[in-house]
Structure formats: structure tokens, C-alpha cells
Tab-separated table of C-alpha atoms and ligand atoms in Angstrom:
chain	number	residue	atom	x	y	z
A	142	UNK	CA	78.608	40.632	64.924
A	143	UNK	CA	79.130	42.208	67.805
A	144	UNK	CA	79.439	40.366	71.380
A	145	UNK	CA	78.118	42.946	73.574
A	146	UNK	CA	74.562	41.555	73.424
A	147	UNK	CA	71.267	44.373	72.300
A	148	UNK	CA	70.596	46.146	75.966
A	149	UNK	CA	71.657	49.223	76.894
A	150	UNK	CA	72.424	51.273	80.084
A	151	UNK	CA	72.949	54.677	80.747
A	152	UNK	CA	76.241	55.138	82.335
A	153	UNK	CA	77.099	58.691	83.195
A	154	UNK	CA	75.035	62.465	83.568
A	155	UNK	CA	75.721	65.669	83.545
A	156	UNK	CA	74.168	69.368	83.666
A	157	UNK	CA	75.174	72.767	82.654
A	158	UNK	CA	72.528	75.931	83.710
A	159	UNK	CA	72.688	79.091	82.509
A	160	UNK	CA	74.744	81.878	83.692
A	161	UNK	CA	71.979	84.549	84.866
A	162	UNK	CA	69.543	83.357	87.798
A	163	UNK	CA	65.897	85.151	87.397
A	164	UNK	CA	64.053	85.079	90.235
A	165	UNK	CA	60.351	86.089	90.289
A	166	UNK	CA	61.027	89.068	91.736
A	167	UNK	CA	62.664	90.145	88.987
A	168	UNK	CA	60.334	89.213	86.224
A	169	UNK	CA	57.706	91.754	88.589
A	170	UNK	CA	60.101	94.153	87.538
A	171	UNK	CA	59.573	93.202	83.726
A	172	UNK	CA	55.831	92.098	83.798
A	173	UNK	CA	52.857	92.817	85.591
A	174	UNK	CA	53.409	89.594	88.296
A	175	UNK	CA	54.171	88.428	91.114
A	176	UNK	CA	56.228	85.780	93.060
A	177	UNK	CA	52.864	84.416	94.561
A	178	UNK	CA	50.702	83.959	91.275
A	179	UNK	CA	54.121	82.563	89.794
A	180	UNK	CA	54.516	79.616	92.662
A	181	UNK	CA	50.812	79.331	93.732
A	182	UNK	CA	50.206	78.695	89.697
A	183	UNK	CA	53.552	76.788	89.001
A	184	UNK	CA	55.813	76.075	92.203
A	185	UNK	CA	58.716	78.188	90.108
A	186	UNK	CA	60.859	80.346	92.484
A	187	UNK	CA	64.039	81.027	90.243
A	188	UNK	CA	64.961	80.228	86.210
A	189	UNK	CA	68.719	80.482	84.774
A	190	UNK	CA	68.382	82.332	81.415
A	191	UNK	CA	71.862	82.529	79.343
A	192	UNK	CA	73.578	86.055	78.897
A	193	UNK	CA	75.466	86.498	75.933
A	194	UNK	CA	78.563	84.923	76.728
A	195	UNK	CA	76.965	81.318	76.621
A	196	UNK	CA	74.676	79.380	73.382
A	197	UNK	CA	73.190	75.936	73.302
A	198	UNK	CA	76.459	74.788	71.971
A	199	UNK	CA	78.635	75.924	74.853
A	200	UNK	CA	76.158	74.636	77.437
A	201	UNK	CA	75.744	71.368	75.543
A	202	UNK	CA	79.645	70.655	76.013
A	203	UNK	CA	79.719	71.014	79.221
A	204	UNK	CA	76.648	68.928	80.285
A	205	UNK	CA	78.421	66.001	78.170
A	206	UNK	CA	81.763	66.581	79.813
A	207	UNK	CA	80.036	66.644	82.922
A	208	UNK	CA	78.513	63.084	81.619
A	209	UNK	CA	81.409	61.404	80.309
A	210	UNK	CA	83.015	61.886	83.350
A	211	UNK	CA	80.411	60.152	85.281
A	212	UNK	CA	80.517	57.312	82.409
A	213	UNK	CA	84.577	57.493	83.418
A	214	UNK	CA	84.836	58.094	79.045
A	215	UNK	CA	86.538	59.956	76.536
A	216	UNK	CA	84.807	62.228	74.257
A	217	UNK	CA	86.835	59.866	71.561
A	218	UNK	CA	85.320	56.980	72.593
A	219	UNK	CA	81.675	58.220	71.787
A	220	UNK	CA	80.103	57.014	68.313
A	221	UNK	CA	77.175	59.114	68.003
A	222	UNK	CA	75.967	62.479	69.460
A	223	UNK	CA	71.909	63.127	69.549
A	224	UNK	CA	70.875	66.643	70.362
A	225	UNK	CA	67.205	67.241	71.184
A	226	UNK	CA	66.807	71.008	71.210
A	227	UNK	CA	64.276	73.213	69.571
A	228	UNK	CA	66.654	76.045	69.980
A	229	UNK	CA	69.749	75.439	68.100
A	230	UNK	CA	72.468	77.928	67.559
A	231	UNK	CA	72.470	77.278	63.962
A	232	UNK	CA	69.336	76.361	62.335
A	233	UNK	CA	71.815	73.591	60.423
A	234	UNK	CA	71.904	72.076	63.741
A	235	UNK	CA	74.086	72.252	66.878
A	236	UNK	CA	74.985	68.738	67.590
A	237	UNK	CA	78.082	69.411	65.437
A	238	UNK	CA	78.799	71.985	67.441
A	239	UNK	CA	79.164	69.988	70.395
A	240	UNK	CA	81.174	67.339	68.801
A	241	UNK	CA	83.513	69.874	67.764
A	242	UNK	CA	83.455	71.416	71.534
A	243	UNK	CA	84.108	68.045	72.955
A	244	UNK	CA	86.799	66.885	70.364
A	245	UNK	CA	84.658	64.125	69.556
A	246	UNK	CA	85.910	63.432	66.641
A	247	UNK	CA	84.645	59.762	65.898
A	248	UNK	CA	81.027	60.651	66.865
A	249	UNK	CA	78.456	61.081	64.000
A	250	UNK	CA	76.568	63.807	65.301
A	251	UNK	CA	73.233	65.339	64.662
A	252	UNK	CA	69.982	66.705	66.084
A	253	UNK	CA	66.364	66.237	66.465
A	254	UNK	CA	63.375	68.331	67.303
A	255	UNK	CA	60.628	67.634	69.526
A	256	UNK	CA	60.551	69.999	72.408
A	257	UNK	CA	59.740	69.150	75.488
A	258	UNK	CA	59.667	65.494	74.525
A	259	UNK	CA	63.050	66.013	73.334
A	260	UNK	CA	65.148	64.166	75.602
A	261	UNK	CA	62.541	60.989	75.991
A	262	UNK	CA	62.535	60.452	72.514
A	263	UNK	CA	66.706	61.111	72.069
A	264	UNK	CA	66.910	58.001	74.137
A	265	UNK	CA	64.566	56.368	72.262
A	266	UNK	CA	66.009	57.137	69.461
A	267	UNK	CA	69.705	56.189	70.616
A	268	UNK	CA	68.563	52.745	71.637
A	269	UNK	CA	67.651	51.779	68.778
A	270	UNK	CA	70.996	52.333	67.017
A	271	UNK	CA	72.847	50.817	70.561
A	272	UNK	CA	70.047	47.418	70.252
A	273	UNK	CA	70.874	46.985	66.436
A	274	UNK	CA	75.096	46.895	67.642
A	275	UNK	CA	75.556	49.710	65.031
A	276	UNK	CA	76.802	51.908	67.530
A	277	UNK	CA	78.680	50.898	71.203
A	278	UNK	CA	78.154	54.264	72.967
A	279	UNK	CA	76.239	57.298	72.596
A	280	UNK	CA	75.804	61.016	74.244
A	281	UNK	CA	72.556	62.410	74.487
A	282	UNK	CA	71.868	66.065	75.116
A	283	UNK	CA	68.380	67.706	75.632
A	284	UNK	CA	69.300	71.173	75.939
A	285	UNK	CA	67.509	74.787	75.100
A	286	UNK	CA	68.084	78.126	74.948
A	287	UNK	CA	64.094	79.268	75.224
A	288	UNK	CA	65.053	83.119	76.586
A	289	UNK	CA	65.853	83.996	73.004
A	290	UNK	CA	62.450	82.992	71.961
A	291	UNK	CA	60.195	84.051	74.603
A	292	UNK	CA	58.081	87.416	74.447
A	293	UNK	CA	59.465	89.075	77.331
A	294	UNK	CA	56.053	91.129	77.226
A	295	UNK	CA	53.795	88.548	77.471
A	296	UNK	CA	53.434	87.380	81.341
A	297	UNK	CA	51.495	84.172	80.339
A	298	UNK	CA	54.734	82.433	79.000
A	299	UNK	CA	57.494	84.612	79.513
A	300	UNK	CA	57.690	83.745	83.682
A	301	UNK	CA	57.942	79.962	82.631
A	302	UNK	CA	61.031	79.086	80.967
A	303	UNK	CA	64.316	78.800	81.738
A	304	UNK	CA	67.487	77.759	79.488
A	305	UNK	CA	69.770	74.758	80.339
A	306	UNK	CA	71.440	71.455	78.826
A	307	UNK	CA	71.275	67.750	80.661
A	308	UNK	CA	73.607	65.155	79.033
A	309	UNK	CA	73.601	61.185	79.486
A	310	UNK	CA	76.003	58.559	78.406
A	311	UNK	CA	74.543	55.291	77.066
A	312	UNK	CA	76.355	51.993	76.457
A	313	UNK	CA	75.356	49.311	74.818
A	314	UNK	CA	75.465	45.947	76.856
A	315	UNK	CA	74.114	42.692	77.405
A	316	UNK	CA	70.959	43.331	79.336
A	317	UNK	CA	68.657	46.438	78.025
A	318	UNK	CA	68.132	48.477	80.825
A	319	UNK	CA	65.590	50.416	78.735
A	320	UNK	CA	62.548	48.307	79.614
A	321	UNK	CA	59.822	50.003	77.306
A	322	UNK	CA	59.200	52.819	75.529
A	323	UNK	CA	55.686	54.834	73.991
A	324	UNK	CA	55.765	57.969	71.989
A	325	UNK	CA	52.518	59.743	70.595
A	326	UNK	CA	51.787	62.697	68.181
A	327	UNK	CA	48.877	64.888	68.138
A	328	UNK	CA	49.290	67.172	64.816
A	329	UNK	CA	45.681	67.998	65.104
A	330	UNK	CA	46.369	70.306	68.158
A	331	UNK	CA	49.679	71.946	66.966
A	332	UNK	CA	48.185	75.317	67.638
A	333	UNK	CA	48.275	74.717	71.468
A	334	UNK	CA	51.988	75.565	71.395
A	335	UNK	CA	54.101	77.003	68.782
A	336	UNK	CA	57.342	79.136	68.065
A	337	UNK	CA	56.373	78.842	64.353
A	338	UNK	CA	58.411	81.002	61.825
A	339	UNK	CA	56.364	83.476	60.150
A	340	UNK	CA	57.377	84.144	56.390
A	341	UNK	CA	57.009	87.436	54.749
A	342	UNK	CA	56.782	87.247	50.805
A	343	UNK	CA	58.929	89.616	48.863
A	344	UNK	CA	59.495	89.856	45.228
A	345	UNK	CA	62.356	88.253	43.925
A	346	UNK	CA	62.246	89.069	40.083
A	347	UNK	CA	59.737	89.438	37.536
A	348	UNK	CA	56.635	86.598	38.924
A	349	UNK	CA	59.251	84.978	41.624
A	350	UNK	CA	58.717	85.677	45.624
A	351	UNK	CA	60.866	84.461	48.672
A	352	UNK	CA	58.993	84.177	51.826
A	353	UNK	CA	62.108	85.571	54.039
A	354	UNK	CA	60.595	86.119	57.605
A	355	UNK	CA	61.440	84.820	60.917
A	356	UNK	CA	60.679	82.816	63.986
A	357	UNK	CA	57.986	84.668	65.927
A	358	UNK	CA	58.061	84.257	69.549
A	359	UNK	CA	56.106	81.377	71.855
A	360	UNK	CA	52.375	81.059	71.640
A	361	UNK	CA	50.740	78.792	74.063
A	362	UNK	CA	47.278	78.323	74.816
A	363	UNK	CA	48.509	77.546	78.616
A	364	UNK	CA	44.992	75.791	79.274
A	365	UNK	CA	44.522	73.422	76.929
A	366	UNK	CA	48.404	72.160	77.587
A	367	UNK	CA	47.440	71.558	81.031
A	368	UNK	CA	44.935	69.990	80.548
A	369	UNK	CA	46.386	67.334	77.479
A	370	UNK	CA	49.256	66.352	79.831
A	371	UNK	CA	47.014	65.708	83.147
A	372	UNK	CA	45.160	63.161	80.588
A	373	UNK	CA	47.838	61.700	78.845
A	374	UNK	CA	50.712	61.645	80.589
A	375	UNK	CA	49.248	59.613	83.298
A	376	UNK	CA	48.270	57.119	80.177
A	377	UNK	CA	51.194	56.838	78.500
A	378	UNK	CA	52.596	55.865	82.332
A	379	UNK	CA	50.090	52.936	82.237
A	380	UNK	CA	50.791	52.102	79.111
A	381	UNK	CA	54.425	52.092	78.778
A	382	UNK	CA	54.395	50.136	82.559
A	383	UNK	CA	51.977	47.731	80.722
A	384	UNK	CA	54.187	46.748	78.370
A	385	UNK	CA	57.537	46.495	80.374
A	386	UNK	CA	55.165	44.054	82.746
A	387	UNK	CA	55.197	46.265	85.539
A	388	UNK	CA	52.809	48.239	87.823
A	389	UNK	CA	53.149	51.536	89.232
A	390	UNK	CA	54.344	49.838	93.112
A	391	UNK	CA	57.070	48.783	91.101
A	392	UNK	CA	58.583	52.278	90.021
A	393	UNK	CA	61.084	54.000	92.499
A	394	UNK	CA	60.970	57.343	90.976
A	395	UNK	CA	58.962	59.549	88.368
A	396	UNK	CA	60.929	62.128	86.352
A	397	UNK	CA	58.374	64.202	84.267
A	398	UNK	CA	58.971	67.345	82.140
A	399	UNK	CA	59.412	70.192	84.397
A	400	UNK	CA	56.614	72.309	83.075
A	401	UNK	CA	54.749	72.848	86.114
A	402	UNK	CA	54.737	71.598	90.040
A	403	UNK	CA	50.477	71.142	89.745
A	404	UNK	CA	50.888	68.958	86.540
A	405	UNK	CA	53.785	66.698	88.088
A	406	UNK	CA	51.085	66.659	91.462
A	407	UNK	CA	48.070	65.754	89.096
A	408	UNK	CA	50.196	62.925	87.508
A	409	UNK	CA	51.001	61.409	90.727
A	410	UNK	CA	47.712	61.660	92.310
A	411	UNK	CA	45.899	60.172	89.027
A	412	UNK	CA	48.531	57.480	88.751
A	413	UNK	CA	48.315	56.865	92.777
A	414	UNK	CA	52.156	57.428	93.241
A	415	UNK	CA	53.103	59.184	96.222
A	416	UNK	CA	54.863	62.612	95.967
A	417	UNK	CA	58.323	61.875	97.611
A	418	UNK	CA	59.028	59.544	94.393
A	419	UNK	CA	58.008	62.410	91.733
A	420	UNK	CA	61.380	63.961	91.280
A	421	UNK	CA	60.576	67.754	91.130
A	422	UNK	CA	63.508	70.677	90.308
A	423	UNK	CA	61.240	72.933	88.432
A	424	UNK	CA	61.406	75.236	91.731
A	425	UNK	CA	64.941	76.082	91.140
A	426	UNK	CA	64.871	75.587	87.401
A	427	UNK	CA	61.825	76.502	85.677
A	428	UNK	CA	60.523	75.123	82.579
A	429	UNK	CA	63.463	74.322	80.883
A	430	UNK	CA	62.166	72.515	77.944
A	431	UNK	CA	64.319	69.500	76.633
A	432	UNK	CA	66.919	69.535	79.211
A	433	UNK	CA	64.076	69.424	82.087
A	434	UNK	CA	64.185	65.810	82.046
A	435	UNK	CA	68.111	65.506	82.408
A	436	UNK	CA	68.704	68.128	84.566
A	437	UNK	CA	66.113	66.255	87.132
A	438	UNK	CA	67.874	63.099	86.768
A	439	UNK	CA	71.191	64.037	86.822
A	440	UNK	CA	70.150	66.088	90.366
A	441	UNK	CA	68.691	63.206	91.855
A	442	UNK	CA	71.479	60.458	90.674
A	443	UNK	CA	74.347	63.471	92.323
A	444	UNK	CA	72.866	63.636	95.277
A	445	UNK	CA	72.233	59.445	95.641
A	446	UNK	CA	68.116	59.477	95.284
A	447	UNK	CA	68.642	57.417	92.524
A	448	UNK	CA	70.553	53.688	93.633
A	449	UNK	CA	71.627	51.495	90.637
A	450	UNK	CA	68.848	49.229	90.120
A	451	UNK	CA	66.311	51.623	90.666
A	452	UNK	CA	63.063	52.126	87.777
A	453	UNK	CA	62.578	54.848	86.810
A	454	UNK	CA	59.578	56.376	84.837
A	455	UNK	CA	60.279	59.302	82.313
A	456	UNK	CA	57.608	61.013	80.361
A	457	UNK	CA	58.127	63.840	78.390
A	458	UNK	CA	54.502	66.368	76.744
A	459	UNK	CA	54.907	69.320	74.886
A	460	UNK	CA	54.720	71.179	71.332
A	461	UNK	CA	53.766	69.404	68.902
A	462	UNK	CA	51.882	68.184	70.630
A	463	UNK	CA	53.947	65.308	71.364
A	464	UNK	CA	54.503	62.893	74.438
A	465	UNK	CA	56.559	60.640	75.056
A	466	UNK	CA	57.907	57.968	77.857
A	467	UNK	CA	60.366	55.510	78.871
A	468	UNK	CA	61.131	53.074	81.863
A	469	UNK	CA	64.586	53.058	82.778
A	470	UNK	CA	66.582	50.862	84.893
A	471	UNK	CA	69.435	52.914	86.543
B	652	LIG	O1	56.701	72.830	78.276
B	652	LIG	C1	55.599	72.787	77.448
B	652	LIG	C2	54.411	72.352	78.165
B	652	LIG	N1	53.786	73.497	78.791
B	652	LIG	C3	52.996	73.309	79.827
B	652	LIG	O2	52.841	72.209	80.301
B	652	LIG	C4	52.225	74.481	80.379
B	652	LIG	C5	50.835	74.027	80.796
B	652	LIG	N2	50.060	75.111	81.352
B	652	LIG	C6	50.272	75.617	82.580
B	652	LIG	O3	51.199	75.197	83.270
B	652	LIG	C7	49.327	76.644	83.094
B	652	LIG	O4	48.208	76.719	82.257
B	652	LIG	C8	49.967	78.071	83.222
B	652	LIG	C9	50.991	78.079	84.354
B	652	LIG	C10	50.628	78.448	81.916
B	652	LIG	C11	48.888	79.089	83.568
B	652	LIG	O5	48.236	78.725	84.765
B	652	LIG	P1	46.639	78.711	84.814
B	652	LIG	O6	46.263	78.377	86.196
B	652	LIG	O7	46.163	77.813	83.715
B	652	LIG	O8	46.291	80.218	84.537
B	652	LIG	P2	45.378	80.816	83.396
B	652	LIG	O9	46.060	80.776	82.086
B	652	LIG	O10	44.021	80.187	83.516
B	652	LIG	O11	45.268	82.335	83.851
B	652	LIG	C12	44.595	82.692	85.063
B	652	LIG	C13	44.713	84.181	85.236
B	652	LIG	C14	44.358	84.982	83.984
B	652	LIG	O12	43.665	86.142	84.379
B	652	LIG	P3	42.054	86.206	84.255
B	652	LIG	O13	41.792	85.981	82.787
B	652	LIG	O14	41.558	85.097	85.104
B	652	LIG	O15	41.761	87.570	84.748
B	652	LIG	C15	45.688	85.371	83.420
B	652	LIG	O16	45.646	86.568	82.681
B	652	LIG	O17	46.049	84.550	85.559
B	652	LIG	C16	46.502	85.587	84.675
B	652	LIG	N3	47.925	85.415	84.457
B	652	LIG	C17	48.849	85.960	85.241
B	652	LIG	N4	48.759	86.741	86.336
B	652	LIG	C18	49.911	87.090	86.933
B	652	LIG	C19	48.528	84.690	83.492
B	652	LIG	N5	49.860	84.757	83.652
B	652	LIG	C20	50.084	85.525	84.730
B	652	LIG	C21	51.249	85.957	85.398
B	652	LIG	N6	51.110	86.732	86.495
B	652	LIG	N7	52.478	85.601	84.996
């Protein structure tokens, strides 16, 4: 048995945005918009979208890089990769791709789907092998690549997403600095927000068909999002505070899912937290699905917001649908 006890602690984070900056001003050049509807409607100024000279994969790498230099690692010394993406490189996953990238070559590495929740539920997921003492250290990326999946014809979604990866280390230690966790699924409303593939049957042979199609671009019934994570991201706040025996007083800082300035503003009015502790990047970033989460953290931790000690709230909402948070002790 191992002696380093069943906590864990994140130790290191890192970014990596997209090459191409696309402001709203440009997309009035691609869409019938404007700067003012976009940042009355979602506070976006500016996305990064990747050109072809960058992937998932590529922006993945350096994100954990970035992270295990923070952590003060070696990509050897890492046991496990998690990627949360929806957009992988290679629908056989990406997280291999990464491992291979980094030259992590002990690391067991594989990914998981669940959108915007992505990243909340990676570290979920991670602490439970780091608790058990199956694993010592772990990368987690929440990274995607939306651009390549967005109708660029279709103003309603295609002026909120940007592409990006956010990376964190996480050791396993004596005390758990993860101090509760919640995660929910709503199948029931999985039409609010899809990028479903759409198959095409063609005959095969003599009574046999394939259903060879592809992945149709988003859909999202923009409304009804808005209004599921006003109501339950402020819930699963409660709830997940509830359980780690805290109240909302007690948290120094709020990282949501970057989906949209009035949702984070909602959030913090409903929960009674005060705006200068709801972390907010979706300005310079957009909507940048699973690595929102990261890429606000890692921001905030580089430029000293975030002190070690500090609790921090993370909720992730999105396809699915799904939500999910965590309270974090930096
Ligand atoms: O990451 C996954 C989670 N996703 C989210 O959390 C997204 C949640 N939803 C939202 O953030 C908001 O619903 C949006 C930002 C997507 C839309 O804002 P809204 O205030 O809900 O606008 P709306 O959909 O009610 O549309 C209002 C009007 C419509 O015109 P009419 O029907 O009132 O004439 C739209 O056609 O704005 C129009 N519109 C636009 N106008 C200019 C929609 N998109 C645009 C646009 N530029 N880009």
C-alpha cells in the first residue's frame, strides 16, 4: 500500500490558444452581426480559432507542457493522461496523441466525452484513480477544436465558440484538496445541444446496408441552454458546498464554463456572490468548450488571483445535457 495517503492536489496549469484571433468584427464580415449584439448578448470581444497548422493534439501538448512545468515534472513521471474533448483528432481518441507528443511514455492515456462539462468531470474522474493509490500523478486536458464543427452560416452559434486546450497536473497526497464533487445528466433534453452524426444508409450487398454519414454541424436551441444553466448551475453550487460543509462566504473564487458573461452574472447574483470573485475570460476567449474551465484557472493562478489555500468553486453545463461541479482547494 501506498504511503502517500488518498487526497489529492493539483500542482501545476497550463494553456495553449489557437493560432488565429477572430474578433467580432470579423465574424460581421461572415454573418449578418455585429460587435454590439455579440457583447451586449454575451460579453465576447475576440475567439482564437485554429488554422491548419495546429489540431487538438498539438494544442493539448503544449497546455500539459505548459502544466508540468508549473508542477516542476517530467512528462515521464505522469501515470495517466485524461482528455476531455468532444473534438478529437481521431475519432479513436486523442489522448494518445498527446502522450506520444509529450514522450509520456509511462502514462496510460485515454479520453472522455462530455463537452462543456468535460474538464469538471476529468478531475473527477482522475481523483478517483489518485484516492484509490492506483495512480501517483495525473495530467488532465480539457481541450476542443469547435471551429471545425461549427456552421459558419448560422449566426446563432457560429459567433460563440472558440478553440483552445487548458491542462492541470494532479498529485496524489495526504490531504484531498478536492473537497466535493456533484455531476448530473439530463438525457431527456439531449436535443437542446447536439453535434450528432447523421448516418446515411447505403447498400452493402444483397439485404445488407451501412449507415456511412457524418457529423453534422452544432445545433443549439440557445434558449433553453440558458435557461437550464441559470437553474442548475446555481444548485449544483449549493449542493456540492453542502456537502464539502461549506457556504458560499467561504469560496474565494467561482470558475464557471465560459459560455456566456450574462449566465456567469445570473449565477453570481442567484448564488449572492459578488462579481470580482466570478473569474470571467470569455471576453478574450469565447466559448471554448472543455478547455473554458482551465484556461480561466490557469489565467487567474498566472497572474496571482488565485493564493494557495484559496476554494475554489468549478461548475461545468453543457451538451448532453450534463453539469457538473467541484470545490477545489488550490
Ligand atoms: O457551451 C454550451 C452551453 N451553451 C450555452 O450556455 C449557451 C446558452 N445560450 C446563450 O448564451 C444565449 O441564448 C445566446 C447567446 C446563444 C443567444 O442569446 P439570446 O439573448 O438568448 O438571443 P436569442 O436566441 O433569444 O435571439 C434574439 C434575437 C433573435 O432575433 P429575433 O428572433 O428576436 O428577431 C435572433 O435571431 O437575436 C438574433 N440573433 C442574432 N442577431 C445578431 C441570434 N444570433 C445573432 C447574432 N447576431 N449573432
Amino acid at each position: 500500500m501506498n504511503t502517500l495517503g488518498s487526497g489529492l492536489k493539483i500542482i501545476g496549469s497550463g494553456t495553449a490558444i489557437a493560432d488565429q484571433s477572430l474578433t467580432n468584427q470579423d465574424l460581421s464580415n461572415i454573418v449578418e452581426t455585429s460587435d454590439e449584439w455579440i457583447q451586449s448578448r454575451t460579453g465576447m470581444r475576440q475567439r482564437y480559432i485554429c488554422s491548419a497548422h495546429e489540431n487538438l493534439a498539438s494544442l493539448g501538448v503544449k497546455a500539459g507542457q505548459k502544466a508540468l512545468a508549473m508542477a516542476r515534472l517530467q512528462p515521464e513521471d505522469l501515470d495517466l493522461i485524461i482528455l476531455a474533448t468532444s473534438t478529437p483528432d481521431d475519432l479513436f481518441g486523442s489522448a494518445a496523441q498527446i502522450q506520444g507528443g509529450l514522450g509520456a511514455s509511462r502514462a496510460f492515456a485515454f479520453d472522455i466525452t462530455a463537452a462543456c462539462s468535460g474538464f469538471v468531470v476529468g478531475l473527477n474522474v482522475a481523483a478517483q484513480f489518485l484516492r484509490t493509490g492506483v495512480y501517483q500523478r495525473v495530467l488532465l486536458v480539457g481541450g476542443d477544436v469547435l471551429s471545425r464543427w461549427v456552421d459558419w452560416s448560422d449566426r446563432t452559434t457560429c459567433v460563440l465558440f472558440g478553440d483552445g486546450a487548458g491542462a492541470v497536473v494532479l498529485q496524489r497526497q495526504a490531504q484531498d484538496n478536492l473537497l466535493a464533487f456533484e455531476m448530473y445528466t439530463d438525457g431527456s433534453s439531449n436535443g437542446c445541444l447536439n453535434l450528432a452524426y447523421q448516418a446515411v444508409s447505403q447498400r452493402l450487398t444483397a439485404g445488407k446496408t451501412v449507415a456511412q454519414g457524418t457529423y453534422q454541424p452544432i445545433t443549439m436551441n440557445g434558449r433553453e441552454v440558458y435557461r437550464f444553466a441559470v437553474a442548475k448551475v446555481p444548485e449544483i453550487i449549493e449542493k456540492v458546498l453542502f456537502k464539502a460543509q461549506l457556504t458560499t462566504p467561504d469560496l474565494d473564487w467561482v470558475i464557471l464554463h465560459q459560455a456566456n458573461q450574462r449566465i456567469m452574472d445570473a449565477v453570481g447574483d442567484r448564488l449572492g456572490i459578488p462579481s470580482e470573485k466570478i473569474i470571467s475570460n470569455v471576453g478574450q476567449y469565447g466559448n471554448t468548450s472543455a478547455a473554458s474551465i482551465p484556461l480561466a484557472l490557469d489565467q487567474a493562478v498566472r497572474e496571482g488571483k488565485i493564493k494557495e489555500g484559496d476554494l475554489i468553486a468549478l461548475a461545468g453545463f453543457g451538451a448532453g445535457l450534463t453539469w457538473a461541479a467541484s470545490i477545489v482547494r488550490w
